[in-house]
């Protein structure tokens, strides 16, 4: 056989349907590198990973603090069960060591534990919706749909489903990374996440209606043993999820500023710096709602709606009437509206936060739990003692 000029070829991958070749032509690389660079730069600027880590720190600190405060005989004012100490301790003992891994595949077992605990927590929330829900007074207009602050809720939901920024890392961690396998994995994950979020949101709101906090576990009382166990599981789940965001943030920094390669020393230094920044900010902010809203409208919304749509419209050679282009033309302005108006509303109309405070229905006296208007409840919560008996 004579010599023939070799074209760059990616070795074929195997899946259930047979042999599959990943596209790797030079022209495709030239087109996609522009969107990849834009994606990385914007991701590093807005710092979605850091804001997510801040959110996780706040959740872990608040949740585990209430767990220890609910133990009989423990002084609630003890500094060693306060949120600041818990955030610092969990960072040094768990999140920092896990985040120092260089291969995201090592977090597989950790993610499996987190998924199992999430299912257990969902069962506890559903059980309390049945046993506790009838005893909580319903707020006025509790079932009015799509109030003006629904835009803020879209931002929070976007944050719940954002996976774009860690997709490349997760894809590369697969034993046999193929498009077919990735498609099955991502669709299955999103479907499961949708059902979990729907059940959490529905059960939580059915229980507390207008009193529902940004952190649902802030609504439950300290002396509820079942919920205390759920809080502990939730805190552990959040701590185990934290390293995923640190991996993404560090990867973006490495790609943008260090050409994608980090020595061991720089790997440790950048990891420590990122976690230190997230920890310091989370120690200063104690209200989860505003963090989730800002993270949703400033980070999740651009990464889900705006940037992918803009890149597709810029790079695609499909005709304007193609369904994908029409969808991109719809998603881009919707994302821009949610981002702008969501940010304005998050600043001008922030969500009420009762961090660390017992809700009015947790005080053990003898108040009749009947349907109560929101204004009446606000006046009632100002009393020094409230007559309510739920867990007696």
GROMACS .gro file of C-alpha atoms in nm:
model
  392
    1UNK     CA    1   0.000   0.000   0.000
    2UNK     CA    2   0.122   0.347  -0.079
    3UNK     CA    3   0.151   0.624   0.175
    4UNK     CA    4  -0.156   0.844   0.216
    5UNK     CA    5  -0.179   1.170   0.403
    6UNK     CA    6  -0.343   1.107   0.738
    7UNK     CA    7  -0.632   1.318   0.853
    8UNK     CA    8  -0.680   1.383   1.226
    9UNK     CA    9  -0.909   1.111   1.355
   10UNK     CA   10  -1.059   1.054   1.698
   11UNK     CA   11  -1.064   0.683   1.793
   12UNK     CA   12  -1.420   0.543   1.775
   13UNK     CA   13  -1.615   0.490   2.099
   14UNK     CA   14  -1.845   0.193   2.163
   15UNK     CA   15  -2.198   0.212   2.299
   16UNK     CA   16  -2.514   0.004   2.289
   17UNK     CA   17  -2.582   0.095   1.928
   18UNK     CA   18  -2.238  -0.002   1.804
   19UNK     CA   19  -1.940   0.208   1.705
   20UNK     CA   20  -1.968   0.585   1.740
   21UNK     CA   21  -1.714   0.844   1.632
   22UNK     CA   22  -1.692   1.179   1.815
   23UNK     CA   23  -1.673   1.475   1.580
   24UNK     CA   24  -1.327   1.631   1.576
   25UNK     CA   25  -1.276   1.816   1.248
   26UNK     CA   26  -1.058   2.122   1.253
   27UNK     CA   27  -1.334   2.356   1.136
   28UNK     CA   28  -1.560   2.240   1.417
   29UNK     CA   29  -1.285   2.306   1.669
   30UNK     CA   30  -1.234   2.657   1.536
   31UNK     CA   31  -1.601   2.733   1.575
   32UNK     CA   32  -1.654   2.578   1.916
   33UNK     CA   33  -1.337   2.721   2.071
   34UNK     CA   34  -1.490   3.068   2.049
   35UNK     CA   35  -1.798   2.966   2.245
   36UNK     CA   36  -1.588   2.764   2.491
   37UNK     CA   37  -1.362   3.062   2.556
   38UNK     CA   38  -1.660   3.292   2.603
   39UNK     CA   39  -1.821   3.037   2.833
   40UNK     CA   40  -1.511   3.007   3.052
   41UNK     CA   41  -1.443   3.380   3.073
   42UNK     CA   42  -1.799   3.470   3.165
   43UNK     CA   43  -1.816   3.183   3.411
   44UNK     CA   44  -1.498   3.303   3.581
   45UNK     CA   45  -1.621   3.662   3.594
   46UNK     CA   46  -1.960   3.596   3.748
   47UNK     CA   47  -1.819   3.330   3.978
   48UNK     CA   48  -2.118   3.101   3.982
   49UNK     CA   49  -1.914   2.836   4.155
   50UNK     CA   50  -1.807   3.069   4.434
   51UNK     CA   51  -2.161   3.194   4.491
   52UNK     CA   52  -2.284   2.836   4.499
   53UNK     CA   53  -2.019   2.752   4.761
   54UNK     CA   54  -2.132   3.052   4.964
   55UNK     CA   55  -2.488   2.919   4.948
   56UNK     CA   56  -2.379   2.574   5.061
   57UNK     CA   57  -2.181   2.719   5.352
   58UNK     CA   58  -2.482   2.920   5.468
   59UNK     CA   59  -2.707   2.614   5.445
   60UNK     CA   60  -2.462   2.389   5.629
   61UNK     CA   61  -2.398   2.646   5.904
   62UNK     CA   62  -2.763   2.728   5.964
   63UNK     CA   63  -2.885   2.368   5.939
   64UNK     CA   64  -2.626   2.200   6.159
   65UNK     CA   65  -2.643   2.484   6.411
   66UNK     CA   66  -3.014   2.415   6.459
   67UNK     CA   67  -2.939   2.043   6.490
   68UNK     CA   68  -2.715   2.102   6.792
   69UNK     CA   69  -2.948   2.365   6.937
   70UNK     CA   70  -3.226   2.106   6.934
   71UNK     CA   71  -3.031   1.868   7.160
   72UNK     CA   72  -3.177   1.877   7.515
   73UNK     CA   73  -2.951   2.047   7.767
   74UNK     CA   74  -2.740   2.229   7.507
   75UNK     CA   75  -2.711   2.604   7.549
   76UNK     CA   76  -2.831   2.766   7.222
   77UNK     CA   77  -2.587   3.054   7.281
   78UNK     CA   78  -2.283   2.827   7.297
   79UNK     CA   79  -2.027   2.956   7.048
   80UNK     CA   80  -1.923   2.602   6.952
   81UNK     CA   81  -2.266   2.528   6.804
   82UNK     CA   82  -2.299   2.865   6.633
   83UNK     CA   83  -2.311   2.892   6.255
   84UNK     CA   84  -1.973   3.066   6.231
   85UNK     CA   85  -1.790   2.791   6.416
   86UNK     CA   86  -1.970   2.516   6.223
   87UNK     CA   87  -1.889   2.675   5.886
   88UNK     CA   88  -1.523   2.707   5.980
   89UNK     CA   89  -1.502   2.355   6.122
   90UNK     CA   90  -1.678   2.188   5.826
   91UNK     CA   91  -1.456   2.378   5.585
   92UNK     CA   92  -1.132   2.266   5.747
   93UNK     CA   93  -1.233   1.906   5.817
   94UNK     CA   94  -1.447   1.814   5.515
   95UNK     CA   95  -1.491   2.055   5.225
   96UNK     CA   96  -1.127   2.159   5.191
   97UNK     CA   97  -0.983   1.803   5.193
   98UNK     CA   98  -1.246   1.682   4.944
   99UNK     CA   99  -1.188   1.984   4.721
  100UNK     CA  100  -0.815   1.915   4.703
  101UNK     CA  101  -0.873   1.608   4.486
  102UNK     CA  102  -0.747   1.658   4.131
  103UNK     CA  103  -0.980   1.407   3.967
  104UNK     CA  104  -1.353   1.472   3.992
  105UNK     CA  105  -1.421   1.099   3.945
  106UNK     CA  106  -1.304   1.045   4.305
  107UNK     CA  107  -1.621   1.223   4.418
  108UNK     CA  108  -1.841   0.948   4.272
  109UNK     CA  109  -1.901   0.766   4.600
  110UNK     CA  110  -1.950   1.097   4.780
  111UNK     CA  111  -2.217   1.195   4.528
  112UNK     CA  112  -2.390   0.860   4.572
  113UNK     CA  113  -2.411   0.913   4.950
  114UNK     CA  114  -2.547   1.263   4.892
  115UNK     CA  115  -2.816   1.130   4.656
  116UNK     CA  116  -2.926   0.868   4.909
  117UNK     CA  117  -2.951   1.126   5.186
  118UNK     CA  118  -3.153   1.356   4.958
  119UNK     CA  119  -3.411   1.081   4.910
  120UNK     CA  120  -3.431   1.029   5.286
  121UNK     CA  121  -3.478   1.403   5.347
  122UNK     CA  122  -3.756   1.416   5.090
  123UNK     CA  123  -3.937   1.140   5.278
  124UNK     CA  124  -3.914   1.341   5.603
  125UNK     CA  125  -4.050   1.656   5.438
  126UNK     CA  126  -4.340   1.461   5.289
  127UNK     CA  127  -4.418   1.300   5.626
  128UNK     CA  128  -4.424   1.638   5.799
  129UNK     CA  129  -4.650   1.782   5.529
  130UNK     CA  130  -4.909   1.525   5.638
  131UNK     CA  131  -4.861   1.548   6.015
  132UNK     CA  132  -4.768   1.916   6.059
  133UNK     CA  133  -4.938   2.090   5.767
  134UNK     CA  134  -5.295   2.089   5.908
  135UNK     CA  135  -5.170   2.265   6.224
  136UNK     CA  136  -5.004   2.562   6.050
  137UNK     CA  137  -5.229   2.864   5.983
  138UNK     CA  138  -5.271   2.938   5.614
  139UNK     CA  139  -5.173   3.281   5.489
  140UNK     CA  140  -5.402   3.510   5.297
  141UNK     CA  141  -5.402   3.458   4.918
  142UNK     CA  142  -5.173   3.159   4.965
  143UNK     CA  143  -5.273   3.005   4.633
  144UNK     CA  144  -5.255   3.311   4.410
  145UNK     CA  145  -5.030   3.203   4.125
  146UNK     CA  146  -4.748   3.404   3.969
  147UNK     CA  147  -4.721   3.713   4.183
  148UNK     CA  148  -4.469   3.978   4.067
  149UNK     CA  149  -4.185   3.814   4.261
  150UNK     CA  150  -4.225   3.502   4.045
  151UNK     CA  151  -3.932   3.636   3.842
  152UNK     CA  152  -3.711   3.592   4.147
  153UNK     CA  153  -3.839   3.236   4.178
  154UNK     CA  154  -3.737   3.166   3.817
  155UNK     CA  155  -3.382   3.268   3.911
  156UNK     CA  156  -3.379   3.032   4.209
  157UNK     CA  157  -3.515   2.745   4.000
  158UNK     CA  158  -3.251   2.815   3.737
  159UNK     CA  159  -2.984   2.778   4.004
  160UNK     CA  160  -3.137   2.446   4.110
  161UNK     CA  161  -3.102   2.304   3.758
  162UNK     CA  162  -2.777   2.459   3.644
  163UNK     CA  163  -2.527   2.198   3.536
  164UNK     CA  164  -2.369   2.366   3.234
  165UNK     CA  165  -2.057   2.480   3.415
  166UNK     CA  166  -1.956   2.132   3.534
  167UNK     CA  167  -2.071   1.933   3.231
  168UNK     CA  168  -1.723   1.909   3.077
  169UNK     CA  169  -1.571   1.783   3.400
  170UNK     CA  170  -1.839   1.521   3.453
  171UNK     CA  171  -1.825   1.409   3.089
  172UNK     CA  172  -1.450   1.360   3.106
  173UNK     CA  173  -1.487   1.153   3.424
  174UNK     CA  174  -1.693   0.885   3.245
  175UNK     CA  175  -1.513   0.556   3.187
  176UNK     CA  176  -1.625   0.551   2.823
  177UNK     CA  177  -1.722   0.908   2.735
  178UNK     CA  178  -1.961   0.889   2.441
  179UNK     CA  179  -2.235   1.124   2.329
  180UNK     CA  180  -2.499   0.852   2.364
  181UNK     CA  181  -2.396   0.766   2.720
  182UNK     CA  182  -2.379   1.133   2.815
  183UNK     CA  183  -2.723   1.197   2.668
  184UNK     CA  184  -2.878   0.914   2.871
  185UNK     CA  185  -2.702   1.026   3.187
  186UNK     CA  186  -2.797   1.392   3.164
  187UNK     CA  187  -3.160   1.328   3.072
  188UNK     CA  188  -3.203   1.078   3.354
  189UNK     CA  189  -3.041   1.316   3.602
  190UNK     CA  190  -3.256   1.611   3.499
  191UNK     CA  191  -3.578   1.410   3.515
  192UNK     CA  192  -3.496   1.281   3.864
  193UNK     CA  193  -3.400   1.633   3.977
  194UNK     CA  194  -3.726   1.776   3.844
  195UNK     CA  195  -3.934   1.528   4.043
  196UNK     CA  196  -3.731   1.583   4.360
  197UNK     CA  197  -3.763   1.962   4.331
  198UNK     CA  198  -4.137   1.940   4.261
  199UNK     CA  199  -4.197   1.718   4.563
  200UNK     CA  200  -3.982   1.936   4.789
  201UNK     CA  201  -4.148   2.258   4.677
  202UNK     CA  202  -4.501   2.119   4.687
  203UNK     CA  203  -4.470   1.954   5.028
  204UNK     CA  204  -4.290   2.254   5.177
  205UNK     CA  205  -4.542   2.507   5.053
  206UNK     CA  206  -4.840   2.287   5.141
  207UNK     CA  207  -4.708   2.281   5.496
  208UNK     CA  208  -4.621   2.649   5.551
  209UNK     CA  209  -4.777   2.844   5.258
  210UNK     CA  210  -4.679   3.211   5.288
  211UNK     CA  211  -4.447   3.148   5.584
  212UNK     CA  212  -4.212   2.933   5.372
  213UNK     CA  213  -3.851   3.045   5.413
  214UNK     CA  214  -3.569   3.044   5.160
  215UNK     CA  215  -3.423   2.755   5.359
  216UNK     CA  216  -3.719   2.523   5.421
  217UNK     CA  217  -3.565   2.377   5.737
  218UNK     CA  218  -3.582   2.723   5.897
  219UNK     CA  219  -3.960   2.669   5.913
  220UNK     CA  220  -3.946   2.364   6.137
  221UNK     CA  221  -3.916   2.380   6.514
  222UNK     CA  222  -3.606   2.280   6.708
  223UNK     CA  223  -3.790   2.026   6.923
  224UNK     CA  224  -3.901   1.815   6.626
  225UNK     CA  225  -3.673   1.510   6.649
  226UNK     CA  226  -3.758   1.373   6.306
  227UNK     CA  227  -3.680   1.706   6.140
  228UNK     CA  228  -3.363   1.737   6.348
  229UNK     CA  229  -3.243   1.413   6.193
  230UNK     CA  230  -3.344   1.547   5.852
  231UNK     CA  231  -3.145   1.865   5.918
  232UNK     CA  232  -2.837   1.661   5.998
  233UNK     CA  233  -2.874   1.463   5.675
  234UNK     CA  234  -2.929   1.784   5.483
  235UNK     CA  235  -2.617   1.943   5.630
  236UNK     CA  236  -2.409   1.639   5.537
  237UNK     CA  237  -2.555   1.641   5.184
  238UNK     CA  238  -2.463   2.005   5.132
  239UNK     CA  239  -2.110   1.951   5.262
  240UNK     CA  240  -2.063   1.659   5.022
  241UNK     CA  241  -2.198   1.866   4.729
  242UNK     CA  242  -1.969   2.163   4.797
  243UNK     CA  243  -1.652   2.018   4.633
  244UNK     CA  244  -1.825   1.990   4.293
  245UNK     CA  245  -1.851   2.368   4.272
  246UNK     CA  246  -1.493   2.414   4.388
  247UNK     CA  247  -1.375   2.181   4.110
  248UNK     CA  248  -1.556   2.392   3.850
  249UNK     CA  249  -1.427   2.725   3.982
  250UNK     CA  250  -1.070   2.599   3.999
  251UNK     CA  251  -1.095   2.449   3.649
  252UNK     CA  252  -1.215   2.779   3.503
  253UNK     CA  253  -0.933   2.969   3.670
  254UNK     CA  254  -0.682   2.713   3.542
  255UNK     CA  255  -0.813   2.732   3.185
  256UNK     CA  256  -0.836   3.111   3.167
  257UNK     CA  257  -0.519   3.213   3.349
  258UNK     CA  258  -0.287   2.908   3.345
  259UNK     CA  259  -0.353   2.742   3.011
  260UNK     CA  260  -0.539   2.451   3.168
  261UNK     CA  261  -0.242   2.311   3.364
  262UNK     CA  262  -0.177   2.358   3.734
  263UNK     CA  263   0.124   2.235   3.926
  264UNK     CA  264   0.061   2.072   4.261
  265UNK     CA  265   0.156   2.390   4.446
  266UNK     CA  266  -0.073   2.613   4.238
  267UNK     CA  267  -0.347   2.353   4.265
  268UNK     CA  268  -0.336   2.375   4.645
  269UNK     CA  269  -0.295   2.754   4.654
  270UNK     CA  270  -0.587   2.825   4.421
  271UNK     CA  271  -0.810   2.576   4.602
  272UNK     CA  272  -0.735   2.733   4.938
  273UNK     CA  273  -0.787   3.086   4.802
  274UNK     CA  274  -1.123   3.002   4.643
  275UNK     CA  275  -1.252   2.826   4.954
  276UNK     CA  276  -1.124   3.107   5.179
  277UNK     CA  277  -1.311   3.371   4.979
  278UNK     CA  278  -1.633   3.166   4.982
  279UNK     CA  279  -1.599   3.100   5.356
  280UNK     CA  280  -1.536   3.462   5.451
  281UNK     CA  281  -1.835   3.586   5.253
  282UNK     CA  282  -2.062   3.314   5.393
  283UNK     CA  283  -1.962   3.416   5.747
  284UNK     CA  284  -2.082   3.771   5.675
  285UNK     CA  285  -2.414   3.676   5.514
  286UNK     CA  286  -2.673   3.480   5.709
  287UNK     CA  287  -2.978   3.494   5.481
  288UNK     CA  288  -2.995   3.222   5.217
  289UNK     CA  289  -3.283   3.366   5.017
  290UNK     CA  290  -3.102   3.672   4.882
  291UNK     CA  291  -2.796   3.462   4.794
  292UNK     CA  292  -3.003   3.212   4.596
  293UNK     CA  293  -3.190   3.490   4.416
  294UNK     CA  294  -2.876   3.679   4.316
  295UNK     CA  295  -2.699   3.360   4.217
  296UNK     CA  296  -2.997   3.262   4.006
  297UNK     CA  297  -3.047   3.587   3.818
  298UNK     CA  298  -2.680   3.687   3.780
  299UNK     CA  299  -2.515   3.347   3.725
  300UNK     CA  300  -2.759   3.066   3.650
  301UNK     CA  301  -2.982   3.261   3.410
  302UNK     CA  302  -2.698   3.374   3.179
  303UNK     CA  303  -2.540   3.028   3.178
  304UNK     CA  304  -2.869   2.854   3.102
  305UNK     CA  305  -3.059   3.094   2.877
  306UNK     CA  306  -2.840   3.374   2.743
  307UNK     CA  307  -2.491   3.245   2.665
  308UNK     CA  308  -2.586   2.910   2.501
  309UNK     CA  309  -2.853   3.080   2.289
  310UNK     CA  310  -2.620   3.361   2.182
  311UNK     CA  311  -2.342   3.116   2.093
  312UNK     CA  312  -2.578   2.898   1.891
  313UNK     CA  313  -2.719   3.192   1.699
  314UNK     CA  314  -2.368   3.316   1.627
  315UNK     CA  315  -2.217   2.984   1.517
  316UNK     CA  316  -2.505   2.787   1.369
  317UNK     CA  317  -2.539   2.770   0.991
  318UNK     CA  318  -2.900   2.652   1.007
  319UNK     CA  319  -3.165   2.869   0.837
  320UNK     CA  320  -3.349   3.125   1.048
  321UNK     CA  321  -3.666   2.920   1.037
  322UNK     CA  322  -3.497   2.616   1.193
  323UNK     CA  323  -3.665   2.507   1.518
  324UNK     CA  324  -3.342   2.530   1.720
  325UNK     CA  325  -3.282   2.887   1.606
  326UNK     CA  326  -3.639   2.984   1.685
  327UNK     CA  327  -3.602   2.834   2.032
  328UNK     CA  328  -3.276   3.023   2.085
  329UNK     CA  329  -3.441   3.348   1.975
  330UNK     CA  330  -3.711   3.289   2.236
  331UNK     CA  331  -3.484   3.182   2.521
  332UNK     CA  332  -3.231   3.465   2.485
  333UNK     CA  333  -3.472   3.759   2.550
  334UNK     CA  334  -3.652   3.563   2.822
  335UNK     CA  335  -3.320   3.510   2.998
  336UNK     CA  336  -3.231   3.878   2.962
  337UNK     CA  337  -3.566   3.986   3.111
  338UNK     CA  338  -3.534   3.744   3.404
  339UNK     CA  339  -3.176   3.856   3.468
  340UNK     CA  340  -3.247   4.232   3.466
  341UNK     CA  341  -3.583   4.242   3.641
  342UNK     CA  342  -3.489   3.960   3.878
  343UNK     CA  343  -3.182   4.151   3.993
  344UNK     CA  344  -3.379   4.473   4.044
  345UNK     CA  345  -3.651   4.295   4.239
  346UNK     CA  346  -3.402   4.100   4.450
  347UNK     CA  347  -3.244   4.429   4.560
  348UNK     CA  348  -3.560   4.637   4.600
  349UNK     CA  349  -3.787   4.361   4.733
  350UNK     CA  350  -3.566   4.118   4.925
  351UNK     CA  351  -3.713   3.806   5.078
  352UNK     CA  352  -3.783   3.815   5.449
  353UNK     CA  353  -3.528   3.617   5.646
  354UNK     CA  354  -3.585   3.474   5.994
  355UNK     CA  355  -3.241   3.315   6.025
  356UNK     CA  356  -3.196   3.134   6.356
  357UNK     CA  357  -3.534   3.242   6.492
  358UNK     CA  358  -3.811   3.007   6.596
  359UNK     CA  359  -4.132   3.055   6.400
  360UNK     CA  360  -4.432   3.178   6.596
  361UNK     CA  361  -4.606   2.839   6.585
  362UNK     CA  362  -4.317   2.672   6.772
  363UNK     CA  363  -4.383   2.834   7.109
  364UNK     CA  364  -4.545   2.586   7.352
  365UNK     CA  365  -4.858   2.753   7.484
  366UNK     CA  366  -5.227   2.716   7.409
  367UNK     CA  367  -5.316   2.925   7.107
  368UNK     CA  368  -5.588   2.801   6.873
  369UNK     CA  369  -5.441   2.710   6.535
  370UNK     CA  370  -5.704   2.836   6.296
  371UNK     CA  371  -5.678   3.005   5.961
  372UNK     CA  372  -5.510   3.338   6.025
  373UNK     CA  373  -5.451   3.632   5.797
  374UNK     CA  374  -5.095   3.740   5.733
  375UNK     CA  375  -5.140   4.078   5.902
  376UNK     CA  376  -5.279   3.914   6.215
  377UNK     CA  377  -4.992   3.670   6.228
  378UNK     CA  378  -4.738   3.952   6.195
  379UNK     CA  379  -4.895   4.123   6.496
  380UNK     CA  380  -4.909   3.799   6.688
  381UNK     CA  381  -4.543   3.721   6.635
  382UNK     CA  382  -4.452   4.039   6.821
  383UNK     CA  383  -4.592   3.901   7.145
  384UNK     CA  384  -4.346   3.768   7.396
  385UNK     CA  385  -4.525   3.433   7.422
  386UNK     CA  386  -4.759   3.269   7.177
  387UNK     CA  387  -5.022   3.013   7.260
  388UNK     CA  388  -4.952   2.725   7.030
  389UNK     CA  389  -4.925   2.355   7.092
  390UNK     CA  390  -4.807   2.137   6.807
  391UNK     CA  391  -4.558   1.885   6.933
  392UNK     CA  392  -4.692   1.841   7.287
   0.00000   0.00000   0.00000
